[in-house]
Amino acid sequence: MDLVVSLALQILYGIANLALISLGLAIIFGMMRVINLAHGEFLMLGGYTVVIATNNGVNIWIAMLVLAPLVVGVIGVVVERLLIRWLYGRMIDTLLATWGLSLLFIGLVTSIFGASTATTISPPLGVITIGAYTSSGYEMFLIVVTVLLLVAVYATLKLTTLGLVARGTMQNAEMSSALGVSTSRIYMITFGLGAAVTGLAGGLLAPITGILPTIGAVYIAKAFITVISGGMAILAGTATASVLLGGVNGIVAFLTGPTIGEVALLVTAIILLRLMPRGITGTLFRKSL
Amino acid sequence: MRLSRDFRGTLIVAFCGLAFTLVAPEVLEFFTIITLSQVIGLAILALSLALVWGFGGILCFGQTAFFGLGAYAYAVTATNIGGSTGAILMAILVAAAFAAILGYFIFYGRVSDVYLAIITLTVALILYSLTRRTSGPEYKIGNALLGGFNGTAAPPLNLPGDAGTVLFPEDTFYVAMIVLILAYVFCCWLVRTHFGRVCIAIRENETRAELLAYDIRLYKLGIFTIGAALAGLGGVFFCVGVSRVTPDVFSLSQAAVAIIWVIVGGRGTLIGPILATFALHYLTASLGSQALLNANLVLGIVLIVFVLLVPKGVVPSIIDLADIRRQRRVARSRERRLRLRRTRNGSESAGVAE
Amino acid sequence: MNRAEIVLETRNLSMHFGGVRAVDRVDFSLSENELRCLIGPNGAGKSTFFKCLTGQLRPTAGEVLIRDVDVTGREPHQIGALGVGIKTQVPNVFEGLTTEENIWISARRWHRSSRARTLTAETIERLQLGDVRSEPVGRLAHGQRQWVELGMVVAAEPWLVLLDEPAAGMTHEETVRTAELIREINRTAALIVVEHDMQFIRMISRRVTLFHEGGILMEDTMEAISADARARQVYLGHRA
Ligand SMILES: Nc1ncnc2c1ncn2[C@@H]1O[C@H](COP(=O)(O)OP(=O)(O)OP(=O)(O)O)[C@@H](O)[C@H]1O
Ligand SMILES: [Mg+2]
């Protein structure tokens, strides 16, 4: 029984982790139809923000929950204004430009802070004991935060004016610009928000994964798979894909080890896309957010 | 007419390559020659991507997956059978087979551009994290230890059928160059065959190609697989040049540089990306391990600048410029002829009125 | 009508987009060597019907038969492979390739290299595209691009031809030539032509099918349709 609970928590954490690292990417993809290849670096920058802030005496919770999203969000807005804006309507070039950005950030951070950082931060919160098994309290915290984050995005999309316009843009970019909504401004805000959510995720994960200029590469494969498997709908896509892929990964990893677990995740995604080339929400739950 | 002119270009390039092959060992340092074999492997990778992306219109961000698989397949096979000829064939086969299976899912699922780019890249990245995990003694194929992030040793080339006679670095360079030239000529030929032209047509307009009764999925799968086979071959020369293959062949930055070569050299040409590979490799190598201007920073800037300012790439832009100048020249000489005729006819007034 | 003569038939064909019934339970048939025009106001469902025939859309219900073979849900290239030539409403050409290459790609699908080359040359001659033979199609004027597309259809030597608005955006002179070309194609092939231009239709057609709100309203000669009160209502109602 304890084993079952422990395993269930493990899988739940796997699912939450996928959702957490993908949500920012999904926001940008759902709204702008663009995969941000610098996504991993946004996560990395969130992590660096936390490390630098805590080293300078900032409370770790403030660093993770406030500073990381703020700093990376601002970076996102700047990037959108300086770079992405010039490439509207040129999907492939936008992808390529964000890839250039990814390299640029890695290079920049390496130049400034070196190829590796000595300082690490240990996860706050201790362990939770379930019978004979233990579980990390911090991982439980991350599950809760992920759920809250999904709820917050849902509320934003559903209740605010911004969300209304955003939903319109998601359905049909031409139509909303015909209605006098500035697509350019929406894109700027979207990119900023996506970056902020990503920064938050990067900050929250920093205590677990450690910090390196190239740490982004660890996340992005999974984030990409989750987002394209999910499809255009930001929330429904991220949630369904995370549950499916996280579940498969968790179970297979439990049975055979993490390496095969990762292969299973990829194979599931490829078969899924053979059946639903536009992702889960391209075929099912089409009206969802 | 046009055809023959194009083919003459191919031959000229091939002869330049041949001349370089003969001259290089005379004028370059021994160490440079060794490095060059490795760069030639990368150039074959660039060529394969130029074919698949530039002509097939298939945005494959993870071409390095096939490159790396080729390298690993070569190293493992050569270690096991103790000869390189079979291992090279194996490398090509593994890369092509893997691409055929992956391509089946992608093209028959009619996955769109952006998805295809991301899926192929993801495949490369997953291979990266998988190969990095293979450090234990249990990860062994025959006699070959995969070796985790340290990678596995890649045996040198030997004379076909005579595993005892190992090629010297200069000889390896000659072989690599000749393979590169042959691969280039092959690609030039391929894009002019019926198959190649249909692939180009599909790049231009998928719907039209389908309505003309071409099964576009099959053609895309075809060129994707051929490209992967070439990339696998590139992997062989790369790992022979380095004498190791490590998970880094699958890394994000390796995938990025392959894309950068094609962007810089120009989509829609075959020679551009090859030259860009040599040029950019020289550039990043001369930056060395300098801390301030590290390679990632420079490559990132190069990519952004090209996407924003020279989206066509260097070689097509030069061709465009030359075209414009030629057209101007033609127009000028026509004007001159016209004016001459007018003066001869004594109707000077028309010229003045203009 | 004799069954053996029917080359294309739809039974109960429907295509719905969510709540929109773009095509609704259409029974249609075309016989050997017939030249049929499809008319109807904007949004009547002509192009959608057309796309169901060419495999670009998979119908929600009903079936499409070509020479008594059920081809419902087949891919466009499979329909094309039966010998059906198709021109879509949105111009579909290979923009970056020359006129000659465009037409060659079509001819080469069916013939060996040498025959394809002569066929290409003949087609270029026939459509008077000689001047722009080596010009990338992306740089041509709209009318000429339409002609290149028609050239691609002709060069495949199809026995069944489907044209969606072939004369759209053409000058009067070009339209007249297109009408001639269509009559010429009709000597060896059955055709369905979707058009808005009534003058053009009078030039080519015998039998006309009038589409309205996803269904066939009537099928008759152009004269009869022009005289019909319902037909006039459909068009006037739309123009008002
Ligand atoms: N992909 C689609 N999704 C949703 N609705 C569609 C789609 N394609 C067509 N429709 C709708 O189906 C109806 C029929 O459109 P269709 O293009 O077939 O008309 P048409 O008769 O060809 O008009 P036109 O003369 O303007 O070309 C229209 O109301 C259109 O809005
Ligand atoms: Mg129409």
JSON list of C-alpha atoms in Angstrom, two decimals, chain C residues 27-199:
[
{"chain": "C", "resi": 27, "resn": "ASP", "atom": "CA", "xyz": [-26.86, 13.42, -55.99]},
{"chain": "C", "resi": 28, "resn": "PHE", "atom": "CA", "xyz": [-25.02, 14.33, -59.12]},
{"chain": "C", "resi": 29, "resn": "SER", "atom": "CA", "xyz": [-23.90, 12.53, -62.25]},
{"chain": "C", "resi": 30, "resn": "LEU", "atom": "CA", "xyz": [-21.81, 13.33, -65.27]},
{"chain": "C", "resi": 31, "resn": "SER", "atom": "CA", "xyz": [-21.77, 11.25, -68.42]},
{"chain": "C", "resi": 32, "resn": "GLU", "atom": "CA", "xyz": [-19.09, 10.50, -70.96]},
{"chain": "C", "resi": 33, "resn": "ASN", "atom": "CA", "xyz": [-17.89, 13.49, -73.00]},
{"chain": "C", "resi": 34, "resn": "GLU", "atom": "CA", "xyz": [-20.25, 15.83, -71.21]},
{"chain": "C", "resi": 35, "resn": "LEU", "atom": "CA", "xyz": [-19.32, 19.44, -70.44]},
{"chain": "C", "resi": 36, "resn": "ARG", "atom": "CA", "xyz": [-21.13, 20.53, -67.34]},
{"chain": "C", "resi": 37, "resn": "CYS", "atom": "CA", "xyz": [-21.08, 23.94, -65.71]},
{"chain": "C", "resi": 38, "resn": "LEU", "atom": "CA", "xyz": [-21.64, 24.47, -62.00]},
{"chain": "C", "resi": 39, "resn": "ILE", "atom": "CA", "xyz": [-22.96, 27.88, -61.03]},
{"chain": "C", "resi": 40, "resn": "GLY", "atom": "CA", "xyz": [-24.33, 29.42, -57.89]},
{"chain": "C", "resi": 41, "resn": "PRO", "atom": "CA", "xyz": [-23.91, 32.46, -55.68]},
{"chain": "C", "resi": 42, "resn": "ASN", "atom": "CA", "xyz": [-20.88, 32.92, -53.39]},
{"chain": "C", "resi": 43, "resn": "GLY", "atom": "CA", "xyz": [-20.84, 30.39, -50.61]},
{"chain": "C", "resi": 44, "resn": "ALA", "atom": "CA", "xyz": [-23.26, 28.03, -52.37]},
{"chain": "C", "resi": 45, "resn": "GLY", "atom": "CA", "xyz": [-20.86, 25.16, -51.76]},
{"chain": "C", "resi": 46, "resn": "LYS", "atom": "CA", "xyz": [-19.48, 24.68, -55.27]},
{"chain": "C", "resi": 47, "resn": "SER", "atom": "CA", "xyz": [-15.83, 24.62, -54.27]},
{"chain": "C", "resi": 48, "resn": "THR", "atom": "CA", "xyz": [-16.55, 22.40, -51.30]},
{"chain": "C", "resi": 49, "resn": "PHE", "atom": "CA", "xyz": [-18.40, 19.94, -53.55]},
{"chain": "C", "resi": 50, "resn": "PHE", "atom": "CA", "xyz": [-15.47, 20.14, -55.93]},
{"chain": "C", "resi": 51, "resn": "LYS", "atom": "CA", "xyz": [-12.95, 19.42, -53.19]},
{"chain": "C", "resi": 52, "resn": "CYS", "atom": "CA", "xyz": [-14.92, 16.34, -52.17]},
{"chain": "C", "resi": 53, "resn": "LEU", "atom": "CA", "xyz": [-14.58, 15.08, -55.75]},
{"chain": "C", "resi": 54, "resn": "THR", "atom": "CA", "xyz": [-10.84, 15.70, -55.86]},
{"chain": "C", "resi": 55, "resn": "GLY", "atom": "CA", "xyz": [-10.06, 14.14, -52.49]},
{"chain": "C", "resi": 56, "resn": "GLN", "atom": "CA", "xyz": [-8.95, 17.43, -50.91]},
{"chain": "C", "resi": 57, "resn": "LEU", "atom": "CA", "xyz": [-11.79, 17.05, -48.45]},
{"chain": "C", "resi": 58, "resn": "ARG", "atom": "CA", "xyz": [-13.11, 13.87, -46.92]},
{"chain": "C", "resi": 59, "resn": "PRO", "atom": "CA", "xyz": [-16.90, 14.05, -47.11]},
{"chain": "C", "resi": 60, "resn": "THR", "atom": "CA", "xyz": [-18.92, 13.81, -43.92]},
{"chain": "C", "resi": 61, "resn": "ALA", "atom": "CA", "xyz": [-21.34, 11.39, -45.57]},
{"chain": "C", "resi": 62, "resn": "GLY", "atom": "CA", "xyz": [-22.22, 9.93, -48.94]},
{"chain": "C", "resi": 63, "resn": "GLU", "atom": "CA", "xyz": [-20.02, 8.61, -51.69]},
{"chain": "C", "resi": 64, "resn": "VAL", "atom": "CA", "xyz": [-18.19, 9.60, -54.82]},
{"chain": "C", "resi": 65, "resn": "LEU", "atom": "CA", "xyz": [-17.90, 7.14, -57.70]},
{"chain": "C", "resi": 66, "resn": "ILE", "atom": "CA", "xyz": [-15.64, 7.51, -60.68]},
{"chain": "C", "resi": 67, "resn": "ARG", "atom": "CA", "xyz": [-16.44, 5.02, -63.45]},
{"chain": "C", "resi": 68, "resn": "ASP", "atom": "CA", "xyz": [-18.39, 2.97, -60.90]},
{"chain": "C", "resi": 69, "resn": "VAL", "atom": "CA", "xyz": [-15.43, 2.74, -58.53]},
{"chain": "C", "resi": 70, "resn": "ASP", "atom": "CA", "xyz": [-16.04, 4.10, -55.05]},
{"chain": "C", "resi": 71, "resn": "VAL", "atom": "CA", "xyz": [-13.31, 6.68, -54.48]},
{"chain": "C", "resi": 72, "resn": "THR", "atom": "CA", "xyz": [-14.74, 8.33, -51.37]},
{"chain": "C", "resi": 73, "resn": "GLY", "atom": "CA", "xyz": [-12.03, 9.37, -48.97]},
{"chain": "C", "resi": 74, "resn": "ARG", "atom": "CA", "xyz": [-9.15, 8.62, -51.31]},
{"chain": "C", "resi": 75, "resn": "GLU", "atom": "CA", "xyz": [-6.13, 10.91, -51.38]},
{"chain": "C", "resi": 76, "resn": "PRO", "atom": "CA", "xyz": [-5.92, 13.56, -54.14]},
{"chain": "C", "resi": 77, "resn": "HIS", "atom": "CA", "xyz": [-2.98, 11.81, -55.76]},
{"chain": "C", "resi": 78, "resn": "GLN", "atom": "CA", "xyz": [-5.00, 8.62, -56.02]},
{"chain": "C", "resi": 79, "resn": "ILE", "atom": "CA", "xyz": [-7.83, 10.47, -57.73]},
{"chain": "C", "resi": 80, "resn": "GLY", "atom": "CA", "xyz": [-5.31, 12.13, -60.02]},
{"chain": "C", "resi": 81, "resn": "ALA", "atom": "CA", "xyz": [-3.79, 8.77, -60.81]},
{"chain": "C", "resi": 82, "resn": "LEU", "atom": "CA", "xyz": [-7.10, 7.66, -62.32]},
{"chain": "C", "resi": 83, "resn": "GLY", "atom": "CA", "xyz": [-6.51, 10.20, -65.07]},
{"chain": "C", "resi": 84, "resn": "VAL", "atom": "CA", "xyz": [-8.42, 13.13, -63.60]},
{"chain": "C", "resi": 85, "resn": "GLY", "atom": "CA", "xyz": [-7.09, 16.62, -64.30]},
{"chain": "C", "resi": 86, "resn": "ILE", "atom": "CA", "xyz": [-7.81, 19.23, -61.65]},
{"chain": "C", "resi": 87, "resn": "LYS", "atom": "CA", "xyz": [-7.56, 23.01, -61.36]},
{"chain": "C", "resi": 88, "resn": "THR", "atom": "CA", "xyz": [-8.43, 24.55, -58.03]},
{"chain": "C", "resi": 89, "resn": "GLN", "atom": "CA", "xyz": [-10.06, 27.90, -57.35]},
{"chain": "C", "resi": 90, "resn": "VAL", "atom": "CA", "xyz": [-7.02, 29.24, -55.53]},
{"chain": "C", "resi": 91, "resn": "PRO", "atom": "CA", "xyz": [-4.22, 29.22, -58.12]},
{"chain": "C", "resi": 92, "resn": "ASN", "atom": "CA", "xyz": [-1.87, 26.33, -57.41]},
{"chain": "C", "resi": 93, "resn": "VAL", "atom": "CA", "xyz": [1.34, 26.48, -59.42]},
{"chain": "C", "resi": 94, "resn": "PHE", "atom": "CA", "xyz": [5.00, 25.86, -58.65]},
{"chain": "C", "resi": 95, "resn": "GLU", "atom": "CA", "xyz": [5.94, 29.50, -58.15]},
{"chain": "C", "resi": 96, "resn": "GLY", "atom": "CA", "xyz": [9.69, 29.09, -58.15]},
{"chain": "C", "resi": 97, "resn": "LEU", "atom": "CA", "xyz": [9.83, 26.90, -61.26]},
{"chain": "C", "resi": 98, "resn": "THR", "atom": "CA", "xyz": [9.64, 28.06, -64.87]},
{"chain": "C", "resi": 99, "resn": "THR", "atom": "CA", "xyz": [6.59, 27.63, -67.07]},
{"chain": "C", "resi": 100, "resn": "GLU", "atom": "CA", "xyz": [8.35, 24.85, -68.89]},
{"chain": "C", "resi": 101, "resn": "GLU", "atom": "CA", "xyz": [9.28, 23.01, -65.69]},
{"chain": "C", "resi": 102, "resn": "ASN", "atom": "CA", "xyz": [5.74, 23.34, -64.37]},
{"chain": "C", "resi": 103, "resn": "ILE", "atom": "CA", "xyz": [4.26, 21.70, -67.41]},
{"chain": "C", "resi": 104, "resn": "TRP", "atom": "CA", "xyz": [7.05, 19.14, -67.68]},
{"chain": "C", "resi": 105, "resn": "ILE", "atom": "CA", "xyz": [6.39, 17.90, -64.14]},
{"chain": "C", "resi": 106, "resn": "SER", "atom": "CA", "xyz": [2.83, 17.18, -65.17]},
{"chain": "C", "resi": 107, "resn": "ALA", "atom": "CA", "xyz": [3.67, 15.47, -68.46]},
{"chain": "C", "resi": 108, "resn": "ARG", "atom": "CA", "xyz": [6.49, 13.45, -66.95]},
{"chain": "C", "resi": 109, "resn": "ARG", "atom": "CA", "xyz": [4.10, 11.86, -64.47]},
{"chain": "C", "resi": 110, "resn": "TRP", "atom": "CA", "xyz": [2.63, 9.84, -67.32]},
{"chain": "C", "resi": 111, "resn": "HIS", "atom": "CA", "xyz": [5.32, 9.58, -69.96]},
{"chain": "C", "resi": 112, "resn": "ARG", "atom": "CA", "xyz": [8.96, 8.72, -70.44]},
{"chain": "C", "resi": 113, "resn": "SER", "atom": "CA", "xyz": [11.45, 11.51, -70.66]},
{"chain": "C", "resi": 114, "resn": "SER", "atom": "CA", "xyz": [11.50, 12.12, -74.43]},
{"chain": "C", "resi": 115, "resn": "ARG", "atom": "CA", "xyz": [7.73, 11.96, -74.86]},
{"chain": "C", "resi": 116, "resn": "ALA", "atom": "CA", "xyz": [7.31, 14.26, -71.87]},
{"chain": "C", "resi": 117, "resn": "ARG", "atom": "CA", "xyz": [9.58, 16.80, -73.48]},
{"chain": "C", "resi": 118, "resn": "THR", "atom": "CA", "xyz": [7.68, 16.86, -76.77]},
{"chain": "C", "resi": 119, "resn": "LEU", "atom": "CA", "xyz": [4.37, 16.96, -74.93]},
{"chain": "C", "resi": 120, "resn": "THR", "atom": "CA", "xyz": [5.61, 19.92, -72.90]},
{"chain": "C", "resi": 121, "resn": "ALA", "atom": "CA", "xyz": [6.68, 21.74, -76.04]},
{"chain": "C", "resi": 122, "resn": "GLU", "atom": "CA", "xyz": [3.33, 21.02, -77.69]},
{"chain": "C", "resi": 123, "resn": "THR", "atom": "CA", "xyz": [1.39, 22.23, -74.68]},
{"chain": "C", "resi": 124, "resn": "ILE", "atom": "CA", "xyz": [3.39, 25.45, -74.49]},
{"chain": "C", "resi": 125, "resn": "GLU", "atom": "CA", "xyz": [2.72, 26.00, -78.18]},
{"chain": "C", "resi": 126, "resn": "ARG", "atom": "CA", "xyz": [-0.97, 25.25, -77.78]},
{"chain": "C", "resi": 127, "resn": "LEU", "atom": "CA", "xyz": [-1.43, 27.65, -74.88]},
{"chain": "C", "resi": 128, "resn": "GLN", "atom": "CA", "xyz": [0.79, 30.29, -76.49]},
{"chain": "C", "resi": 129, "resn": "LEU", "atom": "CA", "xyz": [3.12, 30.42, -73.50]},
{"chain": "C", "resi": 130, "resn": "GLY", "atom": "CA", "xyz": [6.27, 30.47, -75.60]},
{"chain": "C", "resi": 131, "resn": "ASP", "atom": "CA", "xyz": [7.27, 33.98, -74.50]},
{"chain": "C", "resi": 132, "resn": "VAL", "atom": "CA", "xyz": [7.35, 33.05, -70.85]},
{"chain": "C", "resi": 133, "resn": "ARG", "atom": "CA", "xyz": [8.74, 29.56, -71.27]},
{"chain": "C", "resi": 134, "resn": "SER", "atom": "CA", "xyz": [11.79, 30.16, -69.07]},
{"chain": "C", "resi": 135, "resn": "GLU", "atom": "CA", "xyz": [10.21, 32.66, -66.74]},
{"chain": "C", "resi": 136, "resn": "PRO", "atom": "CA", "xyz": [9.55, 31.65, -63.10]},
{"chain": "C", "resi": 137, "resn": "VAL", "atom": "CA", "xyz": [5.79, 31.33, -62.80]},
{"chain": "C", "resi": 138, "resn": "GLY", "atom": "CA", "xyz": [5.79, 33.43, -59.64]},
{"chain": "C", "resi": 139, "resn": "ARG", "atom": "CA", "xyz": [6.67, 36.47, -61.77]},
{"chain": "C", "resi": 140, "resn": "LEU", "atom": "CA", "xyz": [3.87, 36.04, -64.31]},
{"chain": "C", "resi": 141, "resn": "ALA", "atom": "CA", "xyz": [0.64, 38.02, -64.46]},
{"chain": "C", "resi": 142, "resn": "HIS", "atom": "CA", "xyz": [-2.42, 36.44, -62.90]},
{"chain": "C", "resi": 143, "resn": "GLY", "atom": "CA", "xyz": [-4.01, 35.43, -66.21]},
{"chain": "C", "resi": 144, "resn": "GLN", "atom": "CA", "xyz": [-0.85, 33.77, -67.41]},
{"chain": "C", "resi": 145, "resn": "ARG", "atom": "CA", "xyz": [-0.48, 31.82, -64.19]},
{"chain": "C", "resi": 146, "resn": "GLN", "atom": "CA", "xyz": [-4.00, 30.50, -64.72]},
{"chain": "C", "resi": 147, "resn": "TRP", "atom": "CA", "xyz": [-2.92, 29.42, -68.17]},
{"chain": "C", "resi": 148, "resn": "VAL", "atom": "CA", "xyz": [0.14, 27.64, -66.84]},
{"chain": "C", "resi": 149, "resn": "GLU", "atom": "CA", "xyz": [-2.14, 25.78, -64.48]},
{"chain": "C", "resi": 150, "resn": "LEU", "atom": "CA", "xyz": [-4.44, 24.87, -67.35]},
{"chain": "C", "resi": 151, "resn": "GLY", "atom": "CA", "xyz": [-1.34, 23.79, -69.25]},
{"chain": "C", "resi": 152, "resn": "MET", "atom": "CA", "xyz": [-0.47, 21.41, -66.43]},
{"chain": "C", "resi": 153, "resn": "VAL", "atom": "CA", "xyz": [-3.96, 19.94, -66.60]},
{"chain": "C", "resi": 154, "resn": "VAL", "atom": "CA", "xyz": [-3.84, 19.56, -70.38]},
{"chain": "C", "resi": 155, "resn": "ALA", "atom": "CA", "xyz": [-0.33, 18.08, -70.47]},
{"chain": "C", "resi": 156, "resn": "ALA", "atom": "CA", "xyz": [-1.43, 15.15, -68.34]},
{"chain": "C", "resi": 157, "resn": "GLU", "atom": "CA", "xyz": [-3.93, 14.21, -71.08]},
{"chain": "C", "resi": 158, "resn": "PRO", "atom": "CA", "xyz": [-6.76, 13.49, -68.63]},
{"chain": "C", "resi": 159, "resn": "TRP", "atom": "CA", "xyz": [-10.07, 11.90, -69.59]},
{"chain": "C", "resi": 160, "resn": "LEU", "atom": "CA", "xyz": [-11.97, 13.67, -66.82]},
{"chain": "C", "resi": 161, "resn": "VAL", "atom": "CA", "xyz": [-11.30, 17.33, -66.08]},
{"chain": "C", "resi": 162, "resn": "LEU", "atom": "CA", "xyz": [-12.45, 19.38, -63.09]},
{"chain": "C", "resi": 163, "resn": "LEU", "atom": "CA", "xyz": [-11.93, 23.15, -63.27]},
{"chain": "C", "resi": 164, "resn": "ASP", "atom": "CA", "xyz": [-12.82, 25.56, -60.47]},
{"chain": "C", "resi": 165, "resn": "GLU", "atom": "CA", "xyz": [-13.22, 29.09, -61.87]},
{"chain": "C", "resi": 166, "resn": "PRO", "atom": "CA", "xyz": [-10.70, 28.77, -64.73]},
{"chain": "C", "resi": 167, "resn": "ALA", "atom": "CA", "xyz": [-11.47, 32.22, -66.12]},
{"chain": "C", "resi": 168, "resn": "ALA", "atom": "CA", "xyz": [-11.40, 34.16, -62.86]},
{"chain": "C", "resi": 169, "resn": "GLY", "atom": "CA", "xyz": [-9.44, 37.38, -63.14]},
{"chain": "C", "resi": 170, "resn": "MET", "atom": "CA", "xyz": [-8.86, 37.02, -66.89]},
{"chain": "C", "resi": 171, "resn": "THR", "atom": "CA", "xyz": [-9.29, 39.74, -69.48]},
{"chain": "C", "resi": 172, "resn": "HIS", "atom": "CA", "xyz": [-12.12, 39.34, -71.96]},
{"chain": "C", "resi": 173, "resn": "GLU", "atom": "CA", "xyz": [-9.73, 38.18, -74.66]},
{"chain": "C", "resi": 174, "resn": "GLU", "atom": "CA", "xyz": [-8.15, 35.60, -72.36]},
{"chain": "C", "resi": 175, "resn": "THR", "atom": "CA", "xyz": [-11.60, 34.40, -71.34]},
{"chain": "C", "resi": 176, "resn": "VAL", "atom": "CA", "xyz": [-12.55, 33.80, -74.96]},
{"chain": "C", "resi": 177, "resn": "ARG", "atom": "CA", "xyz": [-9.39, 31.78, -75.51]},
{"chain": "C", "resi": 178, "resn": "THR", "atom": "CA", "xyz": [-10.04, 29.79, -72.35]},
{"chain": "C", "resi": 179, "resn": "ALA", "atom": "CA", "xyz": [-13.51, 28.95, -73.64]},
{"chain": "C", "resi": 180, "resn": "GLU", "atom": "CA", "xyz": [-11.96, 27.70, -76.87]},
{"chain": "C", "resi": 181, "resn": "LEU", "atom": "CA", "xyz": [-9.47, 25.62, -74.97]},
{"chain": "C", "resi": 182, "resn": "ILE", "atom": "CA", "xyz": [-12.20, 24.08, -72.86]},
{"chain": "C", "resi": 183, "resn": "ARG", "atom": "CA", "xyz": [-14.21, 23.11, -75.93]},
{"chain": "C", "resi": 184, "resn": "GLU", "atom": "CA", "xyz": [-11.07, 21.55, -77.31]},
{"chain": "C", "resi": 185, "resn": "ILE", "atom": "CA", "xyz": [-10.42, 19.56, -74.12]},
{"chain": "C", "resi": 186, "resn": "ASN", "atom": "CA", "xyz": [-14.01, 18.41, -74.28]},
{"chain": "C", "resi": 187, "resn": "ARG", "atom": "CA", "xyz": [-13.28, 16.48, -77.49]},
{"chain": "C", "resi": 188, "resn": "THR", "atom": "CA", "xyz": [-11.35, 13.91, -75.50]},
{"chain": "C", "resi": 189, "resn": "ALA", "atom": "CA", "xyz": [-12.56, 14.41, -71.95]},
{"chain": "C", "resi": 190, "resn": "ALA", "atom": "CA", "xyz": [-15.62, 14.98, -69.83]},
{"chain": "C", "resi": 191, "resn": "LEU", "atom": "CA", "xyz": [-15.54, 18.25, -67.86]},
{"chain": "C", "resi": 192, "resn": "ILE", "atom": "CA", "xyz": [-17.00, 19.96, -64.87]},
{"chain": "C", "resi": 193, "resn": "VAL", "atom": "CA", "xyz": [-16.43, 23.71, -64.85]},
{"chain": "C", "resi": 194, "resn": "VAL", "atom": "CA", "xyz": [-17.32, 25.92, -61.91]},
{"chain": "C", "resi": 195, "resn": "GLU", "atom": "CA", "xyz": [-17.84, 29.52, -63.01]},
{"chain": "C", "resi": 196, "resn": "HIS", "atom": "CA", "xyz": [-19.43, 32.81, -62.09]},
{"chain": "C", "resi": 197, "resn": "ASP", "atom": "CA", "xyz": [-19.05, 34.50, -65.46]},
{"chain": "C", "resi": 198, "resn": "MET", "atom": "CA", "xyz": [-22.38, 33.94, -67.23]},
{"chain": "C", "resi": 199, "resn": "GLN", "atom": "CA", "xyz": [-21.08, 35.10, -70.58]}
]
